[in-house]
Amino acid sequence: LMLQKLTLLFPLWMMLTGAIALSWPEWLIPLNQGSVVVLILAFVMLCMGLTLTFDDFRRIARMPRVVAIGFAAQYTIMPLLAWGIATGLDLPPYFAVGLILVGCCPGGTASNLVAYIAKADVALSVVMTVCSTLAAVILTPLLTQLFAGTLVPVDTWMLFKQTLQVVILPVVLGVLLNRWAPQFVQRVMPVAPLLSVLGVCVICAVVFAANADTILTHGAELILAVALLHGGGFLIGYHFARIFGFHSQSARTLSIEVGMQNSGLAIVLAKQAFPMLPLAPVVGAVSVLTHSLLGSLLAVLWRTRSSQRQIR
């Protein structure tokens, strides 16, 4: 229970590590070299894989409509919104590419945690995250090419390879471990969510530290763009689900899935695929902080509403 409580304080850890990174960037700069950030993200995705079983995938087959609509929402609303905001706010190319990359990424791993707090459908949240994550290998590079290709050259193949390495392989490994080494997984499971959360915090802190000056100068513009993206995602995602006749629990789940992105992946992809835009990863780091805070606030709001209804 203690570990669970610590995990639920995700936004607090985000803000703390972000503040430390901006105040004392020299502590974290060394981690910005080489593949440290990539390895941490792969570890976070492995933790997600550990929570999945083959039954989860069978469950997808039983609820194709919900999953398909959620999937469509994830990969249309966010990329279009990101492109629209980048164009509307006339963001410089490095921030525009960063924002579009965030919009084209799959649902975030933290969305499952937020769905749990919001009393939404956690199983559906996991299934939707898995679907968008597996499709990310093809869709993230293609959509980035489509929306950001006019701004800068996009190496689609590089994005494809990176997504495969950082996302798919660790998730598959996690599922297989769950199948073949269940005792080990049961021992690790209580700490896995907390370690994932801390891993994402470290990734963001590293990017914050490396670009502290930029963030302190352009912070307001960045936060505005990213808050519009995620806020819009939550809002449109919810109403999108309602239009298709989902009840409020599924609509909440869809809203969370659409609004929360795997911004850690956006950071890694921006670092690897756009080396000529060193500021592009900054958007991903600001995004993690923003969607975690917005998502958690929304979750707490929804949870209290559910509890009040039960009392009545």
Short mmCIF file of N, CA, C and O in Angstrom, two decimals, residues 10 17 42 49 79 99 122 126 141 158 164 166 173 178 183 217 226 231 241 264 267 270 298 303-304:
data_model
loop_
_atom_site.label_atom_id
_atom_site.label_comp_id
_atom_site.label_asym_id
_atom_site.label_seq_id
_atom_site.Cartn_x
_atom_site.Cartn_y
_atom_site.Cartn_z
N PHE A 10 2.91 10.67 -8.38
CA PHE A 10 3.66 10.90 -9.62
C PHE A 10 3.86 12.39 -9.97
O PHE A 10 4.98 12.83 -10.19
N THR A 17 11.61 16.69 -9.31
CA THR A 17 12.79 16.41 -10.15
C THR A 17 12.99 17.53 -11.17
O THR A 17 14.13 17.92 -11.45
N ALA A 42 13.39 2.13 -22.05
CA ALA A 42 13.20 0.70 -22.34
C ALA A 42 12.79 -0.04 -21.06
O ALA A 42 11.91 -0.91 -21.07
N GLY A 49 5.19 -4.04 -19.76
CA GLY A 49 5.04 -5.39 -20.31
C GLY A 49 4.79 -6.42 -19.21
O GLY A 49 4.00 -7.36 -19.40
N PRO A 79 -2.38 13.99 -33.21
CA PRO A 79 -1.49 14.53 -34.24
C PRO A 79 -2.06 15.80 -34.89
O PRO A 79 -1.34 16.77 -35.11
N LEU A 99 6.51 19.15 -30.55
CA LEU A 99 5.08 19.06 -30.20
C LEU A 99 4.38 18.03 -31.08
O LEU A 99 3.58 17.22 -30.60
N VAL A 122 -9.63 0.36 -15.91
CA VAL A 122 -8.17 0.17 -15.99
C VAL A 122 -7.81 -0.89 -17.04
O VAL A 122 -6.87 -0.71 -17.81
N VAL A 126 -5.32 -0.26 -20.17
CA VAL A 126 -4.13 -1.06 -20.49
C VAL A 126 -4.19 -1.58 -21.92
O VAL A 126 -3.23 -1.48 -22.69
N PRO A 141 6.20 7.06 -36.82
CA PRO A 141 7.06 7.59 -37.89
C PRO A 141 6.26 8.18 -39.06
O PRO A 141 6.59 9.25 -39.56
N MET A 158 14.54 5.59 -39.33
CA MET A 158 15.22 5.76 -38.04
C MET A 158 14.19 5.75 -36.89
O MET A 158 14.37 5.09 -35.87
N LEU A 164 10.77 0.49 -32.35
CA LEU A 164 10.82 -0.96 -32.20
C LEU A 164 11.71 -1.34 -31.02
O LEU A 164 11.32 -2.12 -30.15
N VAL A 166 12.85 0.60 -28.44
CA VAL A 166 12.57 1.17 -27.13
C VAL A 166 11.20 0.76 -26.61
O VAL A 166 10.97 0.75 -25.41
N LEU A 173 9.14 -8.59 -24.18
CA LEU A 173 9.97 -9.28 -23.19
C LEU A 173 9.22 -9.38 -21.85
O LEU A 173 9.21 -10.43 -21.21
N ASN A 178 6.38 -12.61 -17.89
CA ASN A 178 5.16 -12.84 -17.10
C ASN A 178 4.68 -14.28 -17.31
O ASN A 178 4.18 -14.93 -16.39
N GLN A 183 6.95 -16.34 -10.89
CA GLN A 183 7.37 -16.07 -9.50
C GLN A 183 8.21 -14.80 -9.43
O GLN A 183 7.99 -13.94 -8.59
N THR A 217 13.68 30.49 -20.38
CA THR A 217 13.37 31.60 -21.30
C THR A 217 12.03 31.41 -21.99
O THR A 217 11.21 32.31 -22.07
N VAL A 226 1.78 23.03 -24.87
CA VAL A 226 1.63 21.66 -24.39
C VAL A 226 0.32 21.50 -23.60
O VAL A 226 -0.37 20.49 -23.73
N GLY A 231 -4.81 19.28 -22.77
CA GLY A 231 -6.15 19.69 -22.34
C GLY A 231 -7.16 19.40 -23.45
O GLY A 231 -8.24 18.83 -23.21
N ALA A 241 -15.87 9.94 -27.29
CA ALA A 241 -16.41 8.67 -26.77
C ALA A 241 -17.92 8.77 -26.54
O ALA A 241 -18.67 7.83 -26.81
N GLY A 264 7.86 10.30 -22.93
CA GLY A 264 9.22 9.79 -22.77
C GLY A 264 9.75 9.28 -24.10
O GLY A 264 10.92 9.51 -24.48
N ILE A 267 10.69 12.15 -26.30
CA ILE A 267 12.01 12.69 -25.93
C ILE A 267 13.11 11.87 -26.61
O ILE A 267 14.01 12.41 -27.25
N ALA A 270 13.08 12.29 -30.38
CA ALA A 270 13.56 13.63 -30.78
C ALA A 270 15.09 13.68 -30.68
O ALA A 270 15.76 14.23 -31.55
N LEU A 298 -7.63 15.81 -13.13
CA LEU A 298 -8.87 15.31 -13.72
C LEU A 298 -9.31 14.02 -13.02
O LEU A 298 -10.48 13.84 -12.71
N ARG A 303 -12.83 11.02 -9.49
CA ARG A 303 -12.93 10.07 -8.39
C ARG A 303 -13.86 10.60 -7.31
O ARG A 303 -14.71 9.89 -6.80
N THR A 304 -13.70 11.89 -6.98
CA THR A 304 -14.55 12.48 -5.93
C THR A 304 -16.01 12.51 -6.40
O THR A 304 -16.91 12.25 -5.61
#
